[in-house]
Amino acid sequence: MELGGRMLWTFLSGMGRRRGSWGRAFSSWQPRLPLVGLSSAREQVSHWTAVFEKRGIPEARESSEYIVAHVLGAKTFQSLRPVLWTQPLTAWQLQCIQELSSRRLQRMPVQYVLGEWDFHGLSLKMAPPVFIPRPETESHVIAVDKAEAAICLTCENAQRLQLQDRIQIIPFDVTLEGSWTHLLPWGPMDLVVSNPPYVFHRDMEELAPEILSYEDPVALDGGEEGMGIITHILALAPRLLKDSGSIFLEVDPRHPELVDSWLQSRPDLPLRLVAVRRDLCGRPRFLHIRRSRPQRGCPVGAWPGPQPARGPG
């Protein structure tokens, strides 16, 4: 992609694989609920909605509708042909609905239960612990991540959507000394977009079970004030960005003031906070930070270190 030069859309999320979490998710109790008399899609939705509500599962009806529609080959229950709402289901369909509903009863997010999710017109494969794309916060392209699971799933989605020639997918750990050199073939950059771990450590236990039990805690926990990875990204940004290049961060609503204060305490960093944007719920969640001047002793637009040949794309 070009914006007067090379641009990198990236999630420096610091994710790590949580070994064994998938196995644990399915090794616990598996309910065996009666199927007798529950013969149609509509009856299955009603039955599982009641079960989910009794067990305190959020969005009970929506969850049951998505599961039943998925088993019947549709994206939503409303998109099913009306005749299918009351048509008797096969034993295989009933068993599939029960198995998927059992996973939802374990508070597995419905996106993981279904194994796929639509996002901005793209049908993406979903698997824990890779983050679920949510329309109020996510950017459109993932290019860089630390976690093997995220890298592999991104490659698979790029191939499925025939985007492999338009995106570079690079394993990258922002906390490692000298890690920025791996990005040399694609720099200097106009933009860096990051969705880092930013949850305050004391808030981790308050996260919904759908998040805490299935999404990688390493990709969520930002340390005492949620700034652990954010400060690494900001310290690295001047090495990656062109002069007047920008970095966009998704953060906690408490972070705009903290990040601005941190930047002011680091006059050696040529970065300044220029804008704070709100999410769809009205919370200050997105920071626009700009490289304000060239690095000392480094000419405008220069890329620190040796300049290799540019990579494709």
PDB file of N, CA and C in Angstrom, residues 27 32 43 47 77 82 108 112 122 124 158 162 164 179 187-188 209 220 254 260 292 298 311:
ATOM      1  N   SER A  27     -12.243 -30.129  27.764  1.00  0.00           N
ATOM      2  CA  SER A  27     -12.063 -31.293  28.609  1.00  0.00           C
ATOM      3  C   SER A  27     -13.015 -31.283  29.803  1.00  0.00           C
ATOM      4  N   ARG A  32     -25.425 -33.132  28.235  1.00  0.00           N
ATOM      5  CA  ARG A  32     -26.187 -34.012  27.348  1.00  0.00           C
ATOM      6  C   ARG A  32     -27.659 -33.693  27.554  1.00  0.00           C
ATOM      7  N   GLU A  43     -37.679 -24.167  17.238  1.00  0.00           N
ATOM      8  CA  GLU A  43     -37.754 -24.779  18.572  1.00  0.00           C
ATOM      9  C   GLU A  43     -36.371 -24.896  19.203  1.00  0.00           C
ATOM     10  N   HIS A  47     -35.291 -23.292  22.723  1.00  0.00           N
ATOM     11  CA  HIS A  47     -34.758 -24.150  23.784  1.00  0.00           C
ATOM     12  C   HIS A  47     -33.409 -23.635  24.279  1.00  0.00           C
ATOM     13  N   PHE A  77     -29.925 -16.267  11.451  1.00  0.00           N
ATOM     14  CA  PHE A  77     -31.195 -16.985  11.483  1.00  0.00           C
ATOM     15  C   PHE A  77     -32.214 -16.298  10.580  1.00  0.00           C
ATOM     16  N   PRO A  82     -37.858 -19.018   5.316  1.00  0.00           N
ATOM     17  CA  PRO A  82     -38.857 -19.272   6.363  1.00  0.00           C
ATOM     18  C   PRO A  82     -39.275 -20.728   6.480  1.00  0.00           C
ATOM     19  N   MET A 108     -17.399 -19.807  25.749  1.00  0.00           N
ATOM     20  CA  MET A 108     -16.609 -19.577  24.542  1.00  0.00           C
ATOM     21  C   MET A 108     -17.340 -18.561  23.671  1.00  0.00           C
ATOM     22  N   TYR A 112     -15.693 -17.944  18.113  1.00  0.00           N
ATOM     23  CA  TYR A 112     -14.846 -19.141  18.198  1.00  0.00           C
ATOM     24  C   TYR A 112     -15.677 -20.414  18.050  1.00  0.00           C
ATOM     25  N   LEU A 122     -15.651  -9.319   4.828  1.00  0.00           N
ATOM     26  CA  LEU A 122     -14.730 -10.444   4.686  1.00  0.00           C
ATOM     27  C   LEU A 122     -15.118 -11.538   5.670  1.00  0.00           C
ATOM     28  N   LEU A 124     -13.775 -14.213   7.884  1.00  0.00           N
ATOM     29  CA  LEU A 124     -12.494 -14.577   8.467  1.00  0.00           C
ATOM     30  C   LEU A 124     -12.614 -15.831   9.319  1.00  0.00           C
ATOM     31  N   ALA A 158      -5.358 -14.464   4.700  1.00  0.00           N
ATOM     32  CA  ALA A 158      -4.883 -13.736   3.520  1.00  0.00           C
ATOM     33  C   ALA A 158      -4.986 -14.605   2.272  1.00  0.00           C
ATOM     34  N   GLN A 162      -7.394 -14.116  -0.916  1.00  0.00           N
ATOM     35  CA  GLN A 162      -6.538 -13.755  -2.045  1.00  0.00           C
ATOM     36  C   GLN A 162      -5.918 -12.376  -1.848  1.00  0.00           C
ATOM     37  N   GLN A 164      -2.779 -12.227  -0.304  1.00  0.00           N
ATOM     38  CA  GLN A 164      -1.392 -12.500   0.049  1.00  0.00           C
ATOM     39  C   GLN A 164      -0.398 -11.614  -0.694  1.00  0.00           C
ATOM     40  N   SER A 179      14.882  -5.505  17.514  1.00  0.00           N
ATOM     41  CA  SER A 179      13.892  -6.198  16.691  1.00  0.00           C
ATOM     42  C   SER A 179      13.471  -5.375  15.481  1.00  0.00           C
ATOM     43  N   GLY A 187      10.802  -0.235   5.306  1.00  0.00           N
ATOM     44  CA  GLY A 187      10.779   1.123   5.841  1.00  0.00           C
ATOM     45  C   GLY A 187      11.592   2.080   5.006  1.00  0.00           C
ATOM     46  N   PRO A 188      11.643   3.365   5.417  1.00  0.00           N
ATOM     47  CA  PRO A 188      10.869   3.939   6.527  1.00  0.00           C
ATOM     48  C   PRO A 188       9.375   4.023   6.205  1.00  0.00           C
ATOM     49  N   PRO A 209     -15.893 -13.440  30.886  1.00  0.00           N
ATOM     50  CA  PRO A 209     -15.338 -14.782  30.693  1.00  0.00           C
ATOM     51  C   PRO A 209     -15.029 -15.106  29.237  1.00  0.00           C
ATOM     52  N   LEU A 220      -3.531  -9.012  26.304  1.00  0.00           N
ATOM     53  CA  LEU A 220      -4.458  -8.104  26.962  1.00  0.00           C
ATOM     54  C   LEU A 220      -3.801  -7.306  28.082  1.00  0.00           C
ATOM     55  N   ARG A 254      -8.280   5.719  29.940  1.00  0.00           N
ATOM     56  CA  ARG A 254      -7.442   6.452  30.884  1.00  0.00           C
ATOM     57  C   ARG A 254      -6.065   6.781  30.318  1.00  0.00           C
ATOM     58  N   ASP A 260       0.346  11.161  27.065  1.00  0.00           N
ATOM     59  CA  ASP A 260       0.812  12.531  26.847  1.00  0.00           C
ATOM     60  C   ASP A 260       1.850  12.918  27.893  1.00  0.00           C
ATOM     61  N   SER A 292       7.609  14.515  15.179  1.00  0.00           N
ATOM     62  CA  SER A 292       7.583  15.956  14.972  1.00  0.00           C
ATOM     63  C   SER A 292       8.841  16.519  14.363  1.00  0.00           C
ATOM     64  N   CYS A 298      20.297  12.670  12.319  1.00  0.00           N
ATOM     65  CA  CYS A 298      19.755  11.804  11.271  1.00  0.00           C
ATOM     66  C   CYS A 298      18.961  12.671  10.303  1.00  0.00           C
ATOM     67  N   GLY A 311      11.585  -4.750  -0.085  1.00  0.00           N
ATOM     68  CA  GLY A 311      10.877  -5.989  -0.376  1.00  0.00           C
ATOM     69  C   GLY A 311       9.679  -5.709  -1.250  1.00  0.00           C
TER      70      GLY A 311
END
